[in-house]
């Protein structure tokens, strides 16, 4: 082991391998930098024993820095007496932990502080007689607290503050828990918790992940009501083809995010969803079952929910680039507004296309046939059948170019597509999920102006585009 030592005065005893320094002391070993008034350094074998007084310290490989009246190091354990400790950048110590004694032990990978005070901008906000944390990797202990100010949505409640003090529980390698005390000066103290767990492989499933989050305020100082939030999420892979995803999100009232969380204030709805899917790439087969439920928040307006939706898609590959895809989507649309049209929409579609491709061009003619049936709850049933034709063509060319001293290949791909869809009167059909499409470049060549299934636009048009790439 090597170290660097500089000072106004240094006395060296070769027999004991001890250096004593005083006045403007600077000391650095492999991981730590010190400046102080006095230092005693003793080297025995490969271990450096140090004692420093009136010290400022800094770990260059991390953000740790602080001050101490005395620091001792025996090679595995560093003890800081009457010390401060911060993870803030040097010269900007907003958050600081002060303690009578701080011990960092590299063997146990733990830090221990006694008689601890946490300060924010010099103001004490938290005290503990004992605090323990992990030096590297995951481990239980307090995380950095946070402070914020906010304005209330009610009158005469401006300039409030929020303090969050989180404690992390490293339960096991595959699970953990974060407990946070969230104090709102105008509302009270919210207890928040997040539990996460990785799901191991069993005979029933391959792997997965589970997470649940809860917030609870026993009595709001303003509304006098209980306020709470509950979110949960399950992602489960049954095998390499089958996945199950479940998500549940609920809050106590529509103003929870505005009043308590101070986030998601622009979100109008919370959704709880169940999604089970099967995808077999080799067989070109996909199946899914989906259902959802909606809770309005932040003065949002209600929308249609799918409760449930079943979809099936099967592809067939033929010779010479021929491809047939058959699909069925059946959806039950629900709405809390009784004046809205609700019911089951079943859409069956067949798509036939052929890819003709060479090194210089590609041509893809396609034919799309679909029929849609509406079994409606509060009005007569409706149906629609419609077909469309699309021809998409590309020309490929490339050349070698030099750009900023780098040899590149530039590609140039003119693209021309023709789309035809006959005009169909669809005014009697409900519009559950169709809106104007915000098209991408690729979507411009589809010939369709709407998303969803309820509206299929007529077309008799050509679309031209030009693509170019630079390839290293």
C-alpha positions as a Markdown table, in Angstrom:
| # | Residue | x | y | z |
|---|---|---|---|---|
| 1 | Unk | 0.0 | 0.0 | 0.0 |
| 2 | Unk | 1.2 | 3.5 | -0.8 |
| 3 | Unk | 0.1 | 6.9 | 0.5 |
| 4 | Unk | 0.8 | 10.6 | 0.0 |
| 5 | Unk | 1.6 | 12.9 | 2.9 |
| 6 | Unk | 2.4 | 16.6 | 2.8 |
| 7 | Unk | 2.6 | 19.2 | 5.6 |
| 8 | Unk | 4.5 | 22.2 | 7.0 |
| 9 | Unk | 6.4 | 19.8 | 9.3 |
| 10 | Unk | 6.9 | 16.0 | 9.0 |
| 11 | Unk | 8.9 | 13.8 | 11.4 |
| 12 | Unk | 9.8 | 10.3 | 10.2 |
| 13 | Unk | 10.8 | 7.4 | 12.5 |
| 14 | Unk | 12.2 | 4.7 | 10.2 |
| 15 | Unk | 12.4 | 2.1 | 13.0 |
| 16 | Unk | 8.7 | 2.2 | 13.7 |
| 17 | Unk | 7.7 | 3.3 | 10.1 |
| 18 | Unk | 5.8 | 6.2 | 11.6 |
| 19 | Unk | 5.4 | 9.7 | 10.2 |
| 20 | Unk | 4.1 | 12.6 | 12.3 |
| 21 | Unk | 2.9 | 15.6 | 10.4 |
| 22 | Unk | 1.5 | 19.0 | 11.5 |
| 23 | Unk | 0.3 | 22.2 | 9.9 |
| 24 | Unk | -1.6 | 22.2 | 6.6 |
| 25 | Unk | -1.6 | 18.4 | 6.4 |
| 26 | Unk | -2.6 | 16.7 | 3.2 |
| 27 | Unk | -3.0 | 12.9 | 3.2 |
| 28 | Unk | -4.2 | 10.5 | 0.5 |
| 29 | Unk | -4.3 | 6.8 | 0.3 |
| 30 | Unk | -6.0 | 4.6 | -2.4 |
| 31 | Unk | -9.5 | 5.7 | -1.7 |
| 32 | Unk | -9.6 | 8.8 | 0.6 |
| 33 | Unk | -8.3 | 12.3 | 0.7 |
| 34 | Unk | -7.7 | 14.3 | 3.9 |
| 35 | Unk | -6.7 | 17.8 | 4.9 |
| 36 | Unk | -6.2 | 18.7 | 8.5 |
| 37 | Unk | -4.0 | 20.1 | 11.3 |
| 38 | Unk | -2.2 | 17.0 | 12.4 |
| 39 | Unk | -1.6 | 13.4 | 11.2 |
| 40 | Unk | 0.1 | 10.3 | 12.5 |
| 41 | Unk | 0.7 | 7.6 | 9.9 |
| 42 | Unk | 2.1 | 4.2 | 10.7 |
| 43 | Unk | 2.7 | 1.4 | 8.1 |
| 44 | Unk | 2.9 | -2.2 | 9.2 |
| 45 | Unk | 3.2 | -4.8 | 6.4 |
| 46 | Unk | 0.6 | -3.8 | 3.8 |
| 47 | Unk | -1.6 | -1.9 | 6.3 |
| 48 | Unk | -1.6 | 1.8 | 6.9 |
| 49 | Unk | -2.7 | 3.0 | 10.3 |
| 50 | Unk | -3.7 | 6.7 | 10.5 |
| 51 | Unk | -4.8 | 9.2 | 13.0 |
| 52 | Unk | -5.8 | 12.7 | 11.8 |
| 53 | Unk | -7.1 | 15.7 | 13.7 |
| 54 | Unk | -9.4 | 18.6 | 12.6 |
| 55 | Unk | -10.0 | 16.9 | 9.3 |
| 56 | Unk | -11.9 | 17.6 | 6.1 |
| 57 | Unk | -12.3 | 14.4 | 4.0 |
| 58 | Unk | -13.4 | 13.4 | 0.5 |
| 59 | Unk | -13.7 | 10.1 | -1.3 |
| 60 | Unk | -12.8 | 10.8 | -5.0 |
| 61 | Unk | -14.6 | 7.7 | -6.2 |
| 62 | Unk | -17.9 | 8.7 | -4.6 |
| 63 | Unk | -19.7 | 11.8 | -3.4 |
| 64 | Unk | -18.9 | 11.2 | 0.2 |
| 65 | Unk | -17.3 | 14.2 | 2.0 |
| 66 | Unk | -17.4 | 15.9 | 5.4 |
| 67 | Unk | -15.5 | 17.1 | 8.4 |
| 68 | Unk | -14.4 | 15.5 | 11.7 |
| 69 | Unk | -12.5 | 16.5 | 14.9 |
| 70 | Unk | -10.6 | 13.2 | 14.6 |
| 71 | Unk | -10.3 | 10.3 | 12.2 |
| 72 | Unk | -8.6 | 6.9 | 12.8 |
| 73 | Unk | -8.1 | 4.1 | 10.4 |
| 74 | Unk | -6.8 | 0.6 | 11.1 |
| 75 | Unk | -7.0 | -0.7 | 7.5 |
| 76 | Unk | -10.5 | -2.1 | 7.8 |
| 77 | Unk | -12.4 | 0.3 | 10.0 |
| 78 | Unk | -12.5 | 4.1 | 9.8 |
| 79 | Unk | -13.8 | 6.0 | 12.8 |
| 80 | Unk | -14.9 | 9.7 | 12.5 |
| 81 | Unk | -15.4 | 11.5 | 15.8 |
| 82 | Unk | -17.7 | 14.6 | 16.1 |
| 83 | Unk | -18.2 | 14.3 | 12.3 |
| 84 | Unk | -20.4 | 15.5 | 9.5 |
| 85 | Unk | -21.1 | 13.4 | 6.5 |
| 86 | Unk | -22.7 | 14.3 | 3.1 |
| 87 | Unk | -23.4 | 13.0 | -0.4 |
| 88 | Unk | -23.9 | 16.4 | -1.8 |
| 89 | Unk | -21.2 | 17.9 | -4.2 |
| 90 | Unk | -18.3 | 19.6 | -2.5 |
| 91 | Unk | -19.1 | 23.2 | -1.8 |
| 92 | Unk | -22.9 | 22.6 | -2.0 |
| 93 | Unk | -23.8 | 20.8 | 1.1 |
| 94 | Unk | -27.6 | 21.2 | 1.3 |
| 95 | Unk | -28.1 | 17.9 | 3.1 |
| 96 | Unk | -25.8 | 16.8 | 5.9 |
| 97 | Unk | -25.7 | 14.1 | 8.6 |
| 98 | Unk | -24.0 | 15.1 | 11.8 |
| 99 | Unk | -23.0 | 12.5 | 14.4 |
| 100 | Unk | -21.0 | 12.0 | 17.6 |
| 101 | Unk | -19.2 | 9.1 | 15.9 |
| 102 | Unk | -19.3 | 7.6 | 12.4 |
| 103 | Unk | -17.8 | 4.2 | 11.8 |
| 104 | Unk | -17.1 | 2.8 | 8.3 |
| 105 | Unk | -16.2 | -0.9 | 8.2 |
| 106 | Unk | -15.1 | -2.3 | 4.9 |
| 107 | Unk | -15.1 | -5.9 | 6.2 |
| 108 | Unk | -18.8 | -5.8 | 7.2 |
| 109 | Unk | -19.6 | -3.3 | 4.4 |
| 110 | Unk | -21.6 | -1.2 | 6.8 |
| 111 | Unk | -21.6 | 2.3 | 8.2 |
| 112 | Unk | -22.8 | 3.1 | 11.7 |
| 113 | Unk | -23.5 | 6.5 | 13.1 |
| 114 | Unk | -24.4 | 7.4 | 16.7 |
| 115 | Unk | -26.4 | 10.3 | 18.0 |
| 116 | Unk | -27.4 | 11.4 | 14.5 |
| 117 | Unk | -29.0 | 14.6 | 13.3 |
| 118 | Unk | -30.0 | 15.2 | 9.7 |
| 119 | Unk | -29.8 | 18.8 | 8.5 |
| 120 | Unk | -31.2 | 20.5 | 5.5 |
| 121 | Unk | -29.7 | 24.0 | 4.7 |
| 122 | Unk | -28.4 | 24.0 | 8.3 |
| 123 | Unk | -31.8 | 23.3 | 9.9 |
| 124 | Unk | -32.2 | 20.0 | 11.9 |
| 125 | Unk | -35.1 | 18.0 | 10.5 |
| 126 | Unk | -34.5 | 14.5 | 11.9 |
| 127 | Unk | -32.8 | 12.8 | 14.8 |
| 128 | Unk | -31.9 | 9.2 | 15.6 |
| 129 | Unk | -29.7 | 7.8 | 18.4 |
| 130 | Unk | -28.4 | 5.1 | 16.0 |
| 131 | Unk | -28.2 | 4.8 | 12.2 |
| 132 | Unk | -26.8 | 2.0 | 10.1 |
| 133 | Unk | -26.4 | 1.7 | 6.3 |
| 134 | Unk | -24.5 | -0.3 | 3.6 |
| 135 | Unk | -21.4 | 1.2 | 2.1 |
| 136 | Unk | -21.6 | -0.6 | -1.3 |
| 137 | Unk | -24.5 | -2.4 | -3.0 |
| 138 | Unk | -27.9 | -3.0 | -1.6 |
| 139 | Unk | -28.6 | -2.8 | 2.1 |
| 140 | Unk | -31.1 | -1.7 | 4.6 |
| 141 | Unk | -30.9 | 1.9 | 5.9 |
| 142 | Unk | -32.1 | 5.5 | 5.5 |
| 143 | Unk | -31.9 | 7.0 | 2.1 |
| 144 | Unk | -31.3 | 10.7 | 1.4 |
| 145 | Unk | -34.4 | 12.7 | 2.5 |
| 146 | Unk | -36.0 | 15.3 | 0.3 |
| 147 | Unk | -37.5 | 18.7 | 0.8 |
| 148 | Unk | -39.9 | 20.6 | -1.4 |
| 149 | Unk | -42.3 | 23.6 | -1.2 |
| 150 | Unk | -45.8 | 23.7 | -2.6 |
| 151 | Unk | -48.9 | 25.9 | -2.8 |
| 152 | Unk | -52.3 | 24.5 | -1.7 |
| 153 | Unk | -55.3 | 24.4 | -3.9 |
| 154 | Unk | -57.4 | 26.0 | -1.2 |
| 155 | Unk | -57.3 | 29.6 | -0.1 |
| 156 | Unk | -54.8 | 31.0 | 2.4 |
| 157 | Unk | -52.6 | 27.9 | 2.1 |
| 158 | Unk | -49.5 | 29.1 | 0.3 |
| 159 | Unk | -45.8 | 28.5 | 1.0 |
| 160 | Unk | -46.1 | 25.1 | 2.5 |
| 161 | Unk | -43.3 | 22.5 | 2.7 |
| 162 | Unk | -43.0 | 18.8 | 2.2 |
| 163 | Unk | -40.3 | 16.5 | 3.8 |
| 164 | Unk | -39.8 | 12.9 | 2.8 |
| 165 | Unk | -37.7 | 10.6 | 4.9 |
| 166 | Unk | -37.3 | 7.1 | 3.2 |
| 167 | Unk | -36.0 | 3.9 | 4.8 |
| 168 | Unk | -35.0 | 1.0 | 2.6 |
| 169 | Unk | -35.4 | -2.6 | 3.8 |
| 170 | Unk | -33.2 | -5.1 | 1.9 |
| 171 | Unk | -35.3 | -8.1 | 2.8 |
| 172 | Unk | -33.6 | -10.6 | 0.4 |
| 173 | Unk | -31.9 | -10.7 | -3.0 |
| 174 | Unk | -35.2 | -11.1 | -4.7 |
| 175 | Unk | -37.4 | -8.6 | -2.6 |
| 176 | Unk | -37.2 | -5.3 | -0.9 |
| 177 | Unk | -39.4 | -2.7 | 0.8 |
| 178 | Unk | -39.2 | 1.1 | 0.8 |
| 179 | Unk | -41.0 | 2.9 | 3.7 |
| 180 | Unk | -41.3 | 6.7 | 3.5 |
| 181 | Unk | -42.7 | 9.2 | 6.0 |
| 182 | Unk | -44.1 | 12.0 | 3.8 |
| 183 | Unk | -44.9 | 15.1 | 6.0 |
| 184 | Unk | -47.1 | 17.8 | 4.4 |
| 185 | Unk | -47.2 | 20.9 | 6.5 |
| 186 | Unk | -50.8 | 21.7 | 5.5 |
| 187 | Unk | -52.2 | 18.2 | 5.4 |
| 188 | Unk | -50.4 | 15.9 | 7.9 |
| 189 | Unk | -48.1 | 12.9 | 7.7 |
| 190 | Unk | -48.6 | 10.3 | 5.0 |
| 191 | Unk | -47.1 | 6.8 | 5.4 |
| 192 | Unk | -45.9 | 5.4 | 2.1 |
| 193 | Unk | -44.7 | 2.0 | 1.2 |
| 194 | Unk | -43.5 | 0.1 | -1.9 |
| 195 | Unk | -42.9 | -3.7 | -1.8 |
| 196 | Unk | -41.1 | -5.3 | -4.8 |
| 197 | Unk | -40.5 | -9.0 | -5.4 |
| 198 | Unk | -39.0 | -11.1 | -8.2 |
| 199 | Unk | -41.0 | -14.3 | -8.8 |
| 200 | Unk | -38.8 | -17.4 | -9.2 |
| 201 | Unk | -39.4 | -20.2 | -11.6 |
| 202 | Unk | -41.7 | -23.0 | -10.6 |
| 203 | Unk | -43.5 | -25.8 | -12.3 |
| 204 | Unk | -46.4 | -23.4 | -13.1 |
| 205 | Unk | -44.5 | -20.4 | -14.5 |
| 206 | Unk | -41.1 | -19.3 | -15.7 |
| 207 | Unk | -40.5 | -16.0 | -13.8 |
| 208 | Unk | -42.2 | -12.7 | -13.0 |
| 209 | Unk | -42.3 | -9.6 | -10.9 |
| 210 | Unk | -44.7 | -8.3 | -8.3 |
| 211 | Unk | -45.0 | -4.8 | -6.9 |
| 212 | Unk | -47.5 | -3.1 | -4.6 |
| 213 | Unk | -47.5 | 0.5 | -3.4 |
| 214 | Unk | -49.7 | 2.1 | -0.7 |
| 215 | Unk | -50.1 | 5.6 | 0.7 |
| 216 | Unk | -52.2 | 6.3 | 3.8 |
| 217 | Unk | -53.1 | 9.6 | 5.6 |
| 218 | Unk | -55.3 | 8.9 | 8.6 |
| 219 | Unk | -56.9 | 12.3 | 8.7 |
| 220 | Unk | -56.3 | 15.2 | 6.4 |
| 221 | Unk | -55.9 | 18.4 | 8.4 |
| 222 | Unk | -58.0 | 20.3 | 5.8 |
| 223 | Unk | -60.7 | 17.9 | 4.7 |
| 224 | Unk | -60.7 | 15.8 | 7.9 |
| 225 | Unk | -61.0 | 12.7 | 5.6 |
| 226 | Unk | -58.8 | 9.6 | 5.2 |
| 227 | Unk | -56.8 | 9.8 | 2.0 |
| 228 | Unk | -55.1 | 6.8 | 0.4 |
| 229 | Unk | -53.5 | 5.4 | -2.7 |
| 230 | Unk | -53.1 | 1.7 | -3.7 |
| 231 | Unk | -51.2 | 0.6 | -6.8 |
| 232 | Unk | -50.2 | -3.0 | -7.6 |
| 233 | Unk | -48.6 | -4.7 | -10.6 |
| 234 | Unk | -48.0 | -8.3 | -11.5 |
| 235 | Unk | -46.0 | -9.4 | -14.5 |
| 236 | Unk | -45.8 | -13.1 | -15.0 |
| 237 | Unk | -44.2 | -15.2 | -17.8 |
| 238 | Unk | -45.9 | -18.6 | -17.8 |
| 239 | Unk | -43.5 | -19.7 | -20.5 |
| 240 | Unk | -41.7 | -18.2 | -23.5 |
| 241 | Unk | -45.1 | -17.8 | -25.3 |
| 242 | Unk | -47.6 | -16.9 | -22.5 |
| 243 | Unk | -47.6 | -13.7 | -20.4 |
| 244 | Unk | -50.0 | -12.4 | -17.8 |
| 245 | Unk | -50.0 | -8.8 | -16.7 |
| 246 | Unk | -52.3 | -7.4 | -14.0 |
| 247 | Unk | -52.3 | -3.8 | -12.9 |
| 248 | Unk | -54.6 | -2.2 | -10.3 |
| 249 | Unk | -54.6 | 1.6 | -9.5 |
| 250 | Unk | -57.0 | 3.3 | -7.1 |
| 251 | Unk | -57.1 | 6.4 | -4.9 |
| 252 | Unk | -59.5 | 7.6 | -2.2 |
| 253 | Unk | -60.8 | 10.5 | -4.2 |
| 254 | Unk | -60.5 | 12.5 | -7.4 |
| 255 | Unk | -58.2 | 15.2 | -5.9 |
| 256 | Unk | -55.7 | 12.9 | -4.2 |
| 257 | Unk | -52.9 | 13.7 | -6.7 |
| 258 | Unk | -53.5 | 17.5 | -6.5 |
| 259 | Unk | -53.7 | 17.6 | -2.7 |
| 260 | Unk | -51.3 | 14.9 | -1.5 |
| 261 | Unk | -48.9 | 13.6 | -4.2 |
| 262 | Unk | -48.5 | 16.8 | -6.2 |
| 263 | Unk | -47.9 | 14.8 | -9.3 |
| 264 | Unk | -49.9 | 13.3 | -12.1 |
| 265 | Unk | -52.1 | 16.4 | -11.9 |
| 266 | Unk | -52.7 | 16.4 | -15.7 |
| 267 | Unk | -53.8 | 12.7 | -15.8 |
| 268 | Unk | -57.6 | 12.3 | -16.1 |
| 269 | Unk | -58.0 | 8.6 | -15.3 |
| 270 | Unk | -56.5 | 5.7 | -13.4 |
| 271 | Unk | -56.9 | 2.3 | -15.1 |
| 272 | Unk | -56.9 | -1.2 | -13.6 |
| 273 | Unk | -56.1 | -3.8 | -16.3 |
| 274 | Unk | -55.7 | -7.5 | -16.9 |
| 275 | Unk | -53.9 | -8.7 | -20.0 |
| 276 | Unk | -53.2 | -12.3 | -20.8 |
| 277 | Unk | -51.4 | -13.0 | -24.1 |
| 278 | Unk | -50.1 | -15.9 | -26.1 |
| 279 | Unk | -47.7 | -15.5 | -29.0 |
| 280 | Unk | -46.2 | -18.4 | -31.0 |
| 281 | Unk | -43.8 | -17.0 | -33.5 |
| 282 | Unk | -43.1 | -20.3 | -35.2 |
| 283 | Unk | -46.9 | -20.9 | -35.8 |
| 284 | Unk | -47.6 | -17.2 | -36.5 |
| 285 | Unk | -50.4 | -17.3 | -33.9 |
| 286 | Unk | -51.3 | -14.6 | -31.4 |
| 287 | Unk | -54.1 | -14.6 | -28.8 |
| 288 | Unk | -54.9 | -12.1 | -26.1 |
| 289 | Unk | -57.6 | -11.4 | -23.5 |
| 290 | Unk | -57.8 | -7.9 | -22.1 |
| 291 | Unk | -60.1 | -6.1 | -19.6 |
| 292 | Unk | -59.9 | -2.7 | -17.9 |
| 293 | Unk | -61.7 | -0.5 | -15.3 |
| 294 | Unk | -61.5 | 3.3 | -15.0 |
| 295 | Unk | -61.4 | 5.7 | -12.1 |
| 296 | Unk | -61.7 | 9.4 | -12.9 |
| 297 | Unk | -59.3 | 11.8 | -11.2 |
| 298 | Unk | -58.4 | 15.5 | -11.5 |
| 299 | Unk | -61.8 | 16.5 | -13.0 |
| 300 | Unk | -61.3 | 14.1 | -15.9 |
| 301 | Unk | -64.1 | 13.0 | -18.3 |
| 302 | Unk | -65.2 | 9.4 | -18.6 |
| 303 | Unk | -64.3 | 7.4 | -21.6 |
| 304 | Unk | -65.2 | 3.9 | -23.0 |
| 305 | Unk | -63.5 | 1.0 | -21.3 |
| 306 | Unk | -62.9 | -2.5 | -22.8 |
| 307 | Unk | -64.5 | -5.1 | -20.5 |
| 308 | Unk | -63.3 | -7.4 | -21.9 |
| 309 | Unk | -61.6 | -7.7 | -25.3 |
| 310 | Unk | -60.6 | -11.0 | -27.1 |
| 311 | Unk | -58.3 | -11.0 | -30.1 |
| 312 | Unk | -57.0 | -13.8 | -32.3 |
| 313 | Unk | -54.6 | -13.5 | -35.2 |
| 314 | Unk | -53.2 | -16.3 | -37.4 |
| 315 | Unk | -50.8 | -15.9 | -40.3 |
| 316 | Unk | -50.1 | -18.3 | -43.2 |
| 317 | Unk | -46.9 | -18.1 | -45.2 |
| 318 | Unk | -47.1 | -19.2 | -48.8 |
| 319 | Unk | -44.6 | -19.6 | -51.6 |
| 320 | Unk | -43.0 | -16.6 | -53.4 |
| 321 | Unk | -43.6 | -14.1 | -50.7 |
| 322 | Unk | -47.4 | -14.8 | -50.4 |
| 323 | Unk | -48.9 | -14.1 | -46.9 |
| 324 | Unk | -52.4 | -14.4 | -45.5 |
| 325 | Unk | -53.4 | -13.1 | -42.1 |
| 326 | Unk | -56.7 | -13.8 | -40.5 |
| 327 | Unk | -57.8 | -11.9 | -37.4 |
| 328 | Unk | -60.7 | -11.5 | -35.1 |
| 329 | Unk | -61.2 | -8.8 | -32.4 |
| 330 | Unk | -64.3 | -8.9 | -30.2 |
| 331 | Unk | -64.7 | -6.1 | -27.6 |
| 332 | Unk | -67.4 | -5.2 | -25.1 |
| 333 | Unk | -67.4 | -1.4 | -24.7 |
| 334 | Unk | -68.8 | -0.1 | -21.4 |
| 335 | Unk | -69.4 | 3.5 | -20.2 |
| 336 | Unk | -70.7 | 4.9 | -16.9 |
| 337 | Unk | -72.8 | 7.4 | -18.8 |
| 338 | Unk | -76.1 | 5.7 | -19.5 |
| 339 | Unk | -76.7 | 8.0 | -22.5 |
| 340 | Unk | -73.7 | 6.6 | -24.3 |
| 341 | Unk | -74.0 | 3.8 | -26.8 |
| 342 | Unk | -72.5 | 0.6 | -25.4 |
| 343 | Unk | -72.3 | -3.0 | -26.7 |
| 344 | Unk | -70.1 | -5.6 | -28.3 |
| 345 | Unk | -68.1 | -5.0 | -31.5 |
| 346 | Unk | -66.8 | -8.0 | -33.4 |
| 347 | Unk | -64.4 | -7.3 | -36.2 |
| 348 | Unk | -63.2 | -10.0 | -38.6 |
| 349 | Unk | -60.4 | -9.2 | -41.1 |
| 350 | Unk | -58.5 | -11.1 | -43.9 |
| 351 | Unk | -55.4 | -9.6 | -45.4 |
| 352 | Unk | -53.7 | -11.1 | -48.4 |
| 353 | Unk | -50.4 | -9.7 | -49.7 |
| 354 | Unk | -47.4 | -10.8 | -51.8 |
| 355 | Unk | -43.9 | -9.4 | -51.6 |
| 356 | Unk | -42.0 | -9.3 | -54.9 |
| 357 | Unk | -38.5 | -8.2 | -54.2 |
| 358 | Unk | -35.1 | -8.0 | -55.9 |
| 359 | Unk | -31.9 | -6.1 | -55.1 |
| 360 | Unk | -33.2 | -3.1 | -57.0 |
| 361 | Unk | -36.9 | -2.9 | -56.2 |
| 362 | Unk | -39.8 | -4.3 | -54.2 |
| 363 | Unk | -43.5 | -4.5 | -55.0 |
| 364 | Unk | -46.1 | -5.4 | -52.4 |
| 365 | Unk | -49.8 | -5.7 | -53.6 |
| 366 | Unk | -52.3 | -6.4 | -50.9 |
| 367 | Unk | -56.0 | -7.0 | -50.5 |
| 368 | Unk | -57.9 | -6.3 | -47.3 |
| 369 | Unk | -61.4 | -7.6 | -46.6 |
| 370 | Unk | -63.2 | -6.9 | -43.3 |
| 371 | Unk | -66.6 | -7.2 | -41.7 |
| 372 | Unk | -67.7 | -5.6 | -38.5 |
| 373 | Unk | -70.8 | -6.4 | -36.4 |
| 374 | Unk | -72.2 | -4.2 | -33.6 |
| 375 | Unk | -74.4 | -5.9 | -31.0 |
| 376 | Unk | -75.6 | -2.7 | -29.2 |
| 377 | Unk | -77.4 | -2.5 | -25.9 |
| 378 | Unk | -79.6 | 0.6 | -26.3 |
| 379 | Unk | -80.1 | 0.8 | -30.1 |
| 380 | Unk | -80.4 | -1.5 | -33.1 |
| 381 | Unk | -77.6 | -3.7 | -34.2 |
| 382 | Unk | -75.4 | -2.5 | -37.1 |
| 383 | Unk | -72.9 | -4.1 | -39.4 |
| 384 | Unk | -70.4 | -3.1 | -42.1 |
| 385 | Unk | -68.4 | -5.0 | -44.7 |
| 386 | Unk | -65.7 | -3.3 | -46.8 |
| 387 | Unk | -62.6 | -4.1 | -48.8 |
| 388 | Unk | -59.5 | -2.2 | -49.8 |
| 389 | Unk | -56.5 | -2.5 | -52.2 |
| 390 | Unk | -53.0 | -1.2 | -51.7 |
| 391 | Unk | -49.9 | -1.4 | -53.9 |
| 392 | Unk | -46.6 | -0.3 | -52.3 |
| 393 | Unk | -43.5 | -0.1 | -54.4 |
| 394 | Unk | -39.8 | 0.9 | -53.7 |
| 395 | Unk | -36.7 | 1.4 | -55.7 |
| 396 | Unk | -33.3 | 0.8 | -54.1 |
| 397 | Unk | -30.1 | 2.6 | -55.0 |
| 398 | Unk | -26.9 | 3.3 | -53.1 |
| 399 | Unk | -23.5 | 5.0 | -53.6 |
| 400 | Unk | -20.2 | 5.5 | -51.7 |
| 401 | Unk | -19.7 | 8.9 | -50.2 |
| 402 | Unk | -17.2 | 10.6 | -47.9 |
| 403 | Unk | -18.5 | 12.8 | -45.1 |
| 404 | Unk | -16.2 | 14.7 | -42.7 |
| 405 | Unk | -13.4 | 12.3 | -43.6 |
| 406 | Unk | -15.5 | 9.2 | -43.1 |
| 407 | Unk | -16.3 | 6.7 | -45.8 |
| 408 | Unk | -20.1 | 6.0 | -45.9 |
| 409 | Unk | -22.7 | 4.3 | -48.0 |
| 410 | Unk | -25.7 | 6.5 | -48.9 |
| 411 | Unk | -29.0 | 4.8 | -49.8 |
| 412 | Unk | -31.8 | 6.5 | -51.8 |
| 413 | Unk | -35.2 | 4.8 | -51.8 |
| 414 | Unk | -38.1 | 6.4 | -53.8 |
| 415 | Unk | -41.4 | 5.0 | -52.7 |
| 416 | Unk | -44.8 | 5.1 | -54.4 |
| 417 | Unk | -48.0 | 3.6 | -53.0 |
| 418 | Unk | -51.6 | 3.5 | -54.3 |
| 419 | Unk | -54.6 | 2.9 | -52.0 |
| 420 | Unk | -58.2 | 2.3 | -52.9 |
| 421 | Unk | -61.1 | 2.0 | -50.5 |
| 422 | Unk | -64.7 | 2.5 | -51.6 |
| 423 | Unk | -66.8 | 5.1 | -49.9 |
| 424 | Unk | -69.1 | 3.6 | -47.2 |
| 425 | Unk | -71.7 | 5.4 | -45.2 |
| 426 | Unk | -70.7 | 4.8 | -41.6 |
| 427 | Unk | -72.8 | 7.5 | -39.9 |
| 428 | Unk | -75.0 | 5.0 | -38.2 |
| 429 | Unk | -72.1 | 3.2 | -36.5 |
| 430 | Unk | -71.0 | 4.2 | -33.1 |
| 431 | Unk | -67.4 | 5.5 | -32.6 |
| 432 | Unk | -65.9 | 3.7 | -29.7 |
| 433 | Unk | -62.2 | 4.2 | -30.4 |
| 434 | Unk | -61.6 | 5.9 | -33.7 |
| 435 | Unk | -59.9 | 9.3 | -33.8 |
| 436 | Unk | -57.9 | 11.2 | -36.4 |
| 437 | Unk | -54.5 | 9.5 | -36.9 |
| 438 | Unk | -51.3 | 11.4 | -36.2 |
| 439 | Unk | -49.4 | 9.7 | -38.9 |
| 440 | Unk | -45.8 | 8.5 | -38.9 |
| 441 | Unk | -43.9 | 8.4 | -42.2 |
| 442 | Unk | -44.8 | 4.7 | -42.6 |
| 443 | Unk | -48.4 | 5.3 | -41.7 |
| 444 | Unk | -48.8 | 7.8 | -44.7 |
| 445 | Unk | -48.7 | 4.8 | -47.1 |
| 446 | Unk | -51.5 | 2.9 | -45.4 |
| 447 | Unk | -54.3 | 5.0 | -47.0 |
| 448 | Unk | -56.1 | 5.3 | -43.7 |
| 449 | Unk | -56.9 | 8.6 | -41.8 |
| 450 | Unk | -58.3 | 7.1 | -38.6 |
| 451 | Unk | -57.1 | 4.9 | -35.7 |
| 452 | Unk | -59.3 | 2.1 | -34.4 |
| 453 | Unk | -61.9 | 0.1 | -36.3 |
| 454 | Unk | -65.1 | 2.1 | -36.2 |
| 455 | Unk | -64.1 | 4.5 | -39.1 |
| 456 | Unk | -62.5 | 3.3 | -42.3 |
| 457 | Unk | -61.9 | 6.2 | -44.7 |
| 458 | Unk | -62.5 | 6.0 | -48.4 |
| 459 | Unk | -59.4 | 6.4 | -50.5 |
| 460 | Unk | -58.3 | 6.6 | -54.2 |
| 461 | Unk | -54.9 | 8.2 | -53.9 |
| 462 | Unk | -51.2 | 8.0 | -54.6 |
| 463 | Unk | -48.6 | 8.7 | -51.9 |
| 464 | Unk | -45.0 | 9.4 | -52.8 |
| 465 | Unk | -42.0 | 9.4 | -50.5 |
| 466 | Unk | -38.2 | 9.6 | -50.6 |
| 467 | Unk | -36.0 | 7.9 | -48.0 |
| 468 | Unk | -32.2 | 8.2 | -47.6 |
| 469 | Unk | -29.8 | 6.7 | -45.1 |
| 470 | Unk | -26.1 | 7.0 | -44.4 |
| 471 | Unk | -24.5 | 3.7 | -43.3 |
| 472 | Unk | -21.1 | 3.5 | -41.7 |
